[in-house]
Amino acid sequence: MSLPARSEERLPIEFAEEEQSLRVTGFWLFLITDLLIFASLFSSYAVYVPMSAGGPTPMGLFHLGPVLIETLALLTSSFTVGVAIWAMRRGQISLLRYALVVTLLLGAVFVGLELHEFVLDVAQGAGWQRSAFLSSFFLLVATHGAHVSFGILWAIALLFQLARHGLTAVTSRKLYTFALYWHFLDIVWVCIFTFVYLIGKVS
Amino acid sequence: MSAAEERDLSESPQEFEQGLRIIDPHFAEERFPWRQVIGFAASLALTIAALLLVRGGVLAPQLLTAALFALAALQVGIQLGVFMHLRESRGPAWHVPLLALGIAIAVGMVGMSIWIMTFKWGVS
């Protein structure tokens, strides 16, 4: 009895080469370690949040309006990168490129709004040196913001690689791992939005 | 190590077929990204629901906190299941048990920190 023929075309392009599919698994391992970094930052925030040293408290400091816009920008960018991968698997390279550009623009909107919030906080004396609460707040939220900023640079680099090499097993695997990274950051933001901003408004 | 001792570590045809079964074979036939659109709509609805719960102020604080945690957990599930193709992998999905372990450690670390601080009021 002969074994069924290998039909690599039955696999999505990012899994078509065995080595690339192993790299995807490796990237999942990186995301899991990154999850532990964020878990330790969330832990320190949970410990320090009551220690506002007579300064601003979450209840008084946070404004949910701008934070909601940041959240909507990031949720939408997570959707557009999902569409990008969907288009990549169908070989629709122009839709892929368009969705990726929208993703990184929304990411830039998110980072811009977050920096604006930080600048306003610092201007009213709520900087990271003010209290343990604010130190842990800035450390947690800015670590996420730094991840998003890095993701934007990564997406720009991928757009150049896509223009130069087209959709190959390697570029598609890179795009797929970028999508995993971006969705992971959306998960972290959902946790920040809930545990930091929304819980901060619960008396 | 002699050449005879080297083992071929690449996947066998059976393993390849097994890997195919995990990935949706119809990935290329969808004409519209319905899963992504539904996942996006659900995550928007959950975000707005969480915000309305906080703004409404109807629920007692403890109940409200529990509801917010539940809504966040649902959103995380949507991101993993719909957008990150969590179940897809070529061959065994090794990342799934490792992710479960990572989430268990993360939830344990944050949960224990909150728990231990409930004994510290008035001390610090």
Tab-separated table of C-alpha atoms in Angstrom:
chain	number	residue	atom	x	y	z
A	1	MET	CA	0.000	0.000	0.000
A	2	SER	CA	1.438	3.338	-0.982
A	3	LEU	CA	1.265	6.304	1.320
A	4	PRO	CA	-0.718	9.359	0.194
A	5	ALA	CA	1.267	11.843	-1.827
A	6	ARG	CA	2.521	14.965	-0.124
A	7	SER	CA	0.365	17.854	-1.115
A	8	GLU	CA	2.083	20.940	0.180
A	9	GLU	CA	-0.378	23.150	-1.661
A	10	ARG	CA	-3.063	21.890	0.712
A	11	LEU	CA	-1.267	23.797	3.477
A	12	PRO	CA	-1.437	27.561	4.012
A	13	ILE	CA	1.726	29.143	2.591
A	14	GLU	CA	3.309	29.919	5.984
A	15	PHE	CA	3.247	26.205	6.897
A	16	ALA	CA	4.276	24.947	3.455
A	17	GLU	CA	7.914	24.422	4.458
A	18	GLU	CA	8.553	22.336	7.530
A	19	GLU	CA	11.334	24.598	8.783
A	20	GLN	CA	9.083	27.665	8.637
A	21	SER	CA	6.296	25.886	10.521
A	22	LEU	CA	8.826	25.043	13.274
A	23	ARG	CA	9.746	28.715	13.439
A	24	VAL	CA	6.073	29.560	13.981
A	25	THR	CA	6.053	27.176	16.961
A	26	GLY	CA	9.252	28.830	18.202
A	27	PHE	CA	7.575	32.222	17.993
A	28	TRP	CA	4.701	30.931	20.128
A	29	LEU	CA	7.325	30.053	22.772
A	30	PHE	CA	8.636	33.631	22.649
A	31	LEU	CA	5.097	34.964	23.113
A	32	ILE	CA	4.646	32.734	26.181
A	33	THR	CA	7.811	34.146	27.791
A	34	ASP	CA	6.619	37.664	26.928
A	35	LEU	CA	3.328	36.793	28.630
A	36	LEU	CA	5.301	36.058	31.815
A	37	ILE	CA	7.038	39.463	31.622
A	38	PHE	CA	3.649	41.160	31.437
A	39	ALA	CA	2.325	38.927	34.244
A	40	SER	CA	5.110	40.174	36.550
A	41	LEU	CA	4.332	43.801	35.599
A	42	PHE	CA	0.617	43.236	36.265
A	43	SER	CA	1.553	41.693	39.636
A	44	SER	CA	3.623	44.701	40.690
A	45	TYR	CA	0.806	47.005	39.558
A	46	ALA	CA	-1.695	45.015	41.635
A	47	VAL	CA	0.585	45.325	44.681
A	48	TYR	CA	1.368	49.044	44.285
A	49	VAL	CA	-1.947	50.423	43.038
A	50	PRO	CA	-3.205	51.411	46.549
A	51	MET	CA	0.076	53.241	47.324
A	52	SER	CA	-0.604	56.629	45.777
A	53	ALA	CA	1.347	58.536	48.493
A	54	GLY	CA	-1.282	61.267	48.759
A	55	GLY	CA	-0.997	61.917	45.015
A	56	PRO	CA	-3.329	61.046	42.134
A	57	THR	CA	-5.381	57.849	42.391
A	58	PRO	CA	-6.669	55.740	39.472
A	59	MET	CA	-10.172	57.093	40.129
A	60	GLY	CA	-9.096	60.704	39.700
A	61	LEU	CA	-6.364	60.306	37.078
A	62	PHE	CA	-7.839	58.077	34.373
A	63	HIS	CA	-10.145	59.389	31.652
A	64	LEU	CA	-11.989	56.572	29.935
A	65	GLY	CA	-12.834	58.594	26.793
A	66	PRO	CA	-9.322	58.780	25.241
A	67	VAL	CA	-8.548	55.273	26.510
A	68	LEU	CA	-11.640	53.948	24.713
A	69	ILE	CA	-10.408	55.483	21.437
A	70	GLU	CA	-7.000	53.830	21.978
A	71	THR	CA	-8.777	50.522	22.596
A	72	LEU	CA	-10.921	50.851	19.458
A	73	ALA	CA	-7.825	51.698	17.363
A	74	LEU	CA	-5.996	48.614	18.624
A	75	LEU	CA	-9.020	46.295	18.264
A	76	THR	CA	-9.527	47.492	14.685
A	77	SER	CA	-5.829	47.015	13.892
A	78	SER	CA	-6.073	43.473	15.243
A	79	PHE	CA	-8.958	42.891	12.811
A	80	THR	CA	-7.070	44.373	9.851
A	81	VAL	CA	-4.012	42.199	10.521
A	82	GLY	CA	-6.401	39.223	10.670
A	83	VAL	CA	-7.671	40.249	7.219
A	84	ALA	CA	-4.048	40.598	6.051
A	85	ILE	CA	-3.297	36.964	6.959
A	86	TRP	CA	-6.577	35.849	5.369
A	87	ALA	CA	-5.555	37.638	2.156
A	88	MET	CA	-2.011	36.220	2.377
A	89	ARG	CA	-3.337	32.655	2.458
A	90	ARG	CA	-5.378	33.365	-0.683
A	91	GLY	CA	-2.384	34.969	-2.399
A	92	GLN	CA	-4.074	38.396	-2.607
A	93	ILE	CA	-0.904	40.394	-2.184
A	94	SER	CA	-2.405	43.871	-2.765
A	95	LEU	CA	-5.139	43.349	-0.145
A	96	LEU	CA	-2.442	41.993	2.193
A	97	ARG	CA	-0.295	45.093	1.688
A	98	TYR	CA	-3.247	47.455	2.107
A	99	ALA	CA	-4.416	45.735	5.319
A	100	LEU	CA	-0.867	45.850	6.709
A	101	VAL	CA	-0.554	49.591	6.019
A	102	VAL	CA	-3.914	50.255	7.757
A	103	THR	CA	-2.695	48.128	10.687
A	104	LEU	CA	0.466	50.101	11.221
A	105	LEU	CA	-1.354	53.440	10.824
A	106	LEU	CA	-3.833	52.387	13.528
A	107	GLY	CA	-0.878	51.285	15.648
A	108	ALA	CA	0.645	54.745	15.203
A	109	VAL	CA	-2.672	56.348	16.261
A	110	PHE	CA	-2.620	54.162	19.377
A	111	VAL	CA	0.972	55.074	20.296
A	112	GLY	CA	0.289	58.762	19.612
A	113	LEU	CA	-2.764	58.839	21.893
A	114	GLU	CA	-0.881	56.964	24.602
A	115	LEU	CA	2.063	59.401	24.477
A	116	HIS	CA	-0.426	62.283	24.602
A	117	GLU	CA	-1.969	60.774	27.751
A	118	PHE	CA	1.489	60.332	29.309
A	119	VAL	CA	2.489	63.933	28.537
A	120	LEU	CA	-0.742	65.270	30.093
A	121	ASP	CA	-0.192	63.090	33.194
A	122	VAL	CA	3.379	64.276	33.657
A	123	ALA	CA	2.371	67.931	33.051
A	124	GLN	CA	-0.113	67.764	35.924
A	125	GLY	CA	2.500	66.301	38.278
A	126	ALA	CA	1.473	62.665	37.839
A	127	GLY	CA	4.844	61.375	36.575
A	128	TRP	CA	6.435	58.041	37.342
A	129	GLN	CA	8.396	59.486	40.281
A	130	ARG	CA	5.272	60.667	42.119
A	131	SER	CA	4.193	57.401	43.776
A	132	ALA	CA	4.558	53.611	43.678
A	133	PHE	CA	1.187	53.444	41.929
A	134	LEU	CA	2.371	55.724	39.112
A	135	SER	CA	5.759	53.972	38.783
A	136	SER	CA	4.100	50.610	38.271
A	137	PHE	CA	1.414	52.146	36.024
A	138	PHE	CA	3.938	53.735	33.676
A	139	LEU	CA	6.148	50.651	33.677
A	140	LEU	CA	3.263	48.356	32.704
A	141	VAL	CA	1.542	50.580	30.138
A	142	ALA	CA	4.748	51.909	28.560
A	143	THR	CA	6.192	48.390	28.188
A	144	HIS	CA	3.105	47.554	26.142
A	145	GLY	CA	3.438	50.814	24.194
A	146	ALA	CA	7.098	50.029	23.452
A	147	HIS	CA	6.015	46.625	22.116
A	148	VAL	CA	3.474	48.295	19.798
A	149	SER	CA	6.102	50.811	18.617
A	150	PHE	CA	8.486	47.956	17.827
A	151	GLY	CA	5.647	46.173	15.994
A	152	ILE	CA	5.142	49.220	13.747
A	153	LEU	CA	8.842	49.202	12.762
A	154	TRP	CA	8.629	45.456	12.164
A	155	ALA	CA	5.577	45.879	9.891
A	156	ILE	CA	7.385	48.552	7.867
A	157	ALA	CA	10.378	46.210	7.427
A	158	LEU	CA	8.008	43.413	6.329
A	159	LEU	CA	6.386	45.689	3.737
A	160	PHE	CA	9.845	46.326	2.216
A	161	GLN	CA	10.637	42.592	2.222
A	162	LEU	CA	7.285	41.862	0.613
A	163	ALA	CA	7.995	44.391	-2.143
A	164	ARG	CA	11.440	42.927	-2.726
A	165	HIS	CA	10.876	39.158	-2.459
A	166	GLY	CA	7.122	38.770	-2.978
A	167	LEU	CA	5.094	36.170	-1.124
A	168	THR	CA	7.488	33.304	-0.371
A	169	ALA	CA	7.548	30.634	2.332
A	170	VAL	CA	9.900	32.866	4.341
A	171	THR	CA	8.129	36.224	3.960
A	172	SER	CA	4.732	34.629	4.648
A	173	ARG	CA	6.056	32.981	7.822
A	174	LYS	CA	7.435	36.361	8.925
A	175	LEU	CA	4.070	37.997	8.260
A	176	TYR	CA	2.297	35.218	10.158
A	177	THR	CA	4.538	35.623	13.224
A	178	PHE	CA	4.038	39.397	13.047
A	179	ALA	CA	0.268	38.789	13.103
A	180	LEU	CA	0.659	36.526	16.162
A	181	TYR	CA	2.705	39.263	17.874
A	182	TRP	CA	0.138	41.944	17.081
A	183	HIS	CA	-2.839	39.881	18.298
A	184	PHE	CA	-0.868	39.058	21.450
A	185	LEU	CA	-0.399	42.795	22.109
A	186	ASP	CA	-4.147	43.228	21.659
A	187	ILE	CA	-4.696	40.563	24.344
A	188	VAL	CA	-2.310	42.394	26.707
A	189	TRP	CA	-4.132	45.676	26.003
A	190	VAL	CA	-7.534	44.107	26.758
A	191	CYS	CA	-6.074	43.111	30.143
A	192	ILE	CA	-4.642	46.637	30.720
A	193	PHE	CA	-7.951	48.241	29.684
A	194	THR	CA	-9.830	45.985	32.116
A	195	PHE	CA	-7.489	45.623	35.111
A	196	VAL	CA	-5.958	49.108	35.063
A	197	TYR	CA	-8.454	51.546	33.546
A	198	LEU	CA	-11.901	49.987	34.134
A	199	ILE	CA	-11.146	48.491	37.580
A	200	GLY	CA	-9.603	51.886	38.476
A	201	LYS	CA	-13.049	53.403	38.024
A	202	VAL	CA	-14.742	50.823	40.281
A	203	SER	CA	-15.066	52.302	43.769
B	1	MET	CA	28.597	10.247	15.233
B	2	SER	CA	28.663	8.076	12.105
B	3	ALA	CA	26.304	8.669	9.236
B	4	ALA	CA	24.447	5.439	10.012
B	5	GLU	CA	23.531	6.704	13.461
B	6	GLU	CA	21.982	9.913	12.166
B	7	ARG	CA	18.256	9.730	12.287
B	8	ASP	CA	15.943	11.501	9.894
B	9	LEU	CA	14.149	13.945	12.156
B	10	SER	CA	11.884	15.398	9.481
B	11	GLU	CA	8.251	14.409	9.540
B	12	SER	CA	7.005	11.160	8.034
B	13	PRO	CA	4.178	11.159	5.450
B	14	GLN	CA	1.788	9.989	8.189
B	15	GLU	CA	2.797	12.898	10.406
B	16	PHE	CA	2.294	15.245	7.487
B	17	GLU	CA	-1.247	13.966	6.941
B	18	GLN	CA	-1.931	14.288	10.654
B	19	GLY	CA	-0.798	17.891	10.522
B	20	LEU	CA	-3.125	18.600	7.636
B	21	ARG	CA	-6.127	17.464	9.617
B	22	ILE	CA	-5.573	20.187	12.223
B	23	ILE	CA	-5.536	22.969	9.634
B	24	ASP	CA	-8.854	23.831	8.050
B	25	PRO	CA	-8.526	22.406	4.509
B	26	HIS	CA	-10.955	25.007	3.154
B	27	PHE	CA	-8.819	27.990	4.121
B	28	ALA	CA	-8.433	29.101	0.508
B	29	GLU	CA	-12.075	28.750	-0.499
B	30	GLU	CA	-13.659	31.436	1.708
B	31	ARG	CA	-14.753	34.373	-0.382
B	32	PHE	CA	-15.120	36.762	2.541
B	33	PRO	CA	-13.302	36.819	5.919
B	34	TRP	CA	-16.448	36.038	7.941
B	35	ARG	CA	-14.613	34.644	10.945
B	36	GLN	CA	-12.532	37.801	11.286
B	37	VAL	CA	-15.556	40.094	10.879
B	38	ILE	CA	-17.554	38.155	13.492
B	39	GLY	CA	-14.569	38.117	15.871
B	40	PHE	CA	-14.107	41.878	15.415
B	41	ALA	CA	-17.809	42.607	16.028
B	42	ALA	CA	-17.777	40.404	19.142
B	43	SER	CA	-14.669	42.092	20.580
B	44	LEU	CA	-16.198	45.552	19.971
B	45	ALA	CA	-19.454	44.478	21.650
B	46	LEU	CA	-17.577	43.077	24.670
B	47	THR	CA	-15.504	46.272	25.051
B	48	ILE	CA	-18.590	48.505	24.898
B	49	ALA	CA	-20.437	46.190	27.319
B	50	ALA	CA	-17.563	46.424	29.839
B	51	LEU	CA	-17.501	50.229	29.550
B	52	LEU	CA	-21.292	50.515	29.959
B	53	LEU	CA	-21.157	48.296	33.052
B	54	VAL	CA	-18.605	50.659	34.655
B	55	ARG	CA	-20.419	53.839	33.567
B	56	GLY	CA	-23.826	52.474	34.613
B	57	GLY	CA	-22.736	51.780	38.176
B	58	VAL	CA	-25.690	49.438	38.728
B	59	LEU	CA	-23.730	46.374	39.867
B	60	ALA	CA	-22.129	46.109	43.307
B	61	PRO	CA	-18.302	46.566	43.121
B	62	GLN	CA	-17.445	42.886	43.674
B	63	LEU	CA	-19.995	41.682	41.129
B	64	LEU	CA	-18.867	44.354	38.667
B	65	THR	CA	-15.219	43.283	39.032
B	66	ALA	CA	-16.149	39.662	38.394
B	67	ALA	CA	-18.211	40.660	35.322
B	68	LEU	CA	-15.297	42.740	33.919
B	69	PHE	CA	-12.890	39.804	34.399
B	70	ALA	CA	-15.319	37.485	32.602
B	71	LEU	CA	-15.720	39.896	29.655
B	72	ALA	CA	-11.912	40.261	29.373
B	73	ALA	CA	-11.472	36.468	29.432
B	74	LEU	CA	-14.007	36.134	26.595
B	75	GLN	CA	-12.113	38.725	24.540
B	76	VAL	CA	-8.818	36.911	25.090
B	77	GLY	CA	-10.520	33.713	23.922
B	78	ILE	CA	-11.728	35.422	20.735
B	79	GLN	CA	-8.253	36.771	19.936
B	80	LEU	CA	-6.643	33.363	20.462
B	81	GLY	CA	-9.269	31.242	18.750
B	82	VAL	CA	-10.354	33.439	15.842
B	83	PHE	CA	-7.376	35.653	15.039
B	84	MET	CA	-4.348	33.679	16.223
B	85	HIS	CA	-5.479	30.355	14.696
B	86	LEU	CA	-4.564	28.737	18.038
B	87	ARG	CA	-5.440	25.196	16.949
B	88	GLU	CA	-3.510	25.381	13.700
B	89	SER	CA	-0.059	23.897	13.454
B	90	ARG	CA	1.757	21.542	11.163
B	91	GLY	CA	1.909	18.356	13.194
B	92	PRO	CA	1.264	18.308	16.953
B	93	ALA	CA	0.290	21.709	18.366
B	94	TRP	CA	3.039	21.879	21.016
B	95	HIS	CA	2.341	25.522	21.711
B	96	VAL	CA	-1.126	24.824	23.156
B	97	PRO	CA	-0.108	22.985	26.384
B	98	LEU	CA	2.811	25.412	26.825
B	99	LEU	CA	0.477	28.383	26.456
B	100	ALA	CA	-1.879	26.799	28.999
B	101	LEU	CA	1.062	26.480	31.413
B	102	GLY	CA	2.103	30.092	30.737
B	103	ILE	CA	-1.445	31.362	31.382
B	104	ALA	CA	-1.653	29.272	34.586
B	105	ILE	CA	1.620	30.811	35.867
B	106	ALA	CA	0.513	34.327	34.833
B	107	VAL	CA	-2.922	34.058	36.479
B	108	GLY	CA	-1.326	32.426	39.540
B	109	MET	CA	1.305	35.165	39.879
B	110	VAL	CA	-1.200	38.039	39.571
B	111	GLY	CA	-3.870	36.274	41.637
B	112	MET	CA	-1.477	35.418	44.501
B	113	SER	CA	-0.164	39.005	44.522
B	114	ILE	CA	-3.694	40.381	44.886
B	115	TRP	CA	-4.527	37.746	47.489
B	116	ILE	CA	-1.476	38.406	49.676
B	117	MET	CA	-2.091	42.168	49.564
B	118	THR	CA	-5.574	41.729	51.021
B	119	PHE	CA	-3.840	40.948	54.363
B	120	LYS	CA	-1.656	44.055	54.319
B	121	TRP	CA	-4.116	46.910	54.728
B	122	GLY	CA	-3.028	49.335	57.410
B	123	VAL	CA	0.440	47.837	57.681
B	124	SER	CA	2.269	49.606	54.878
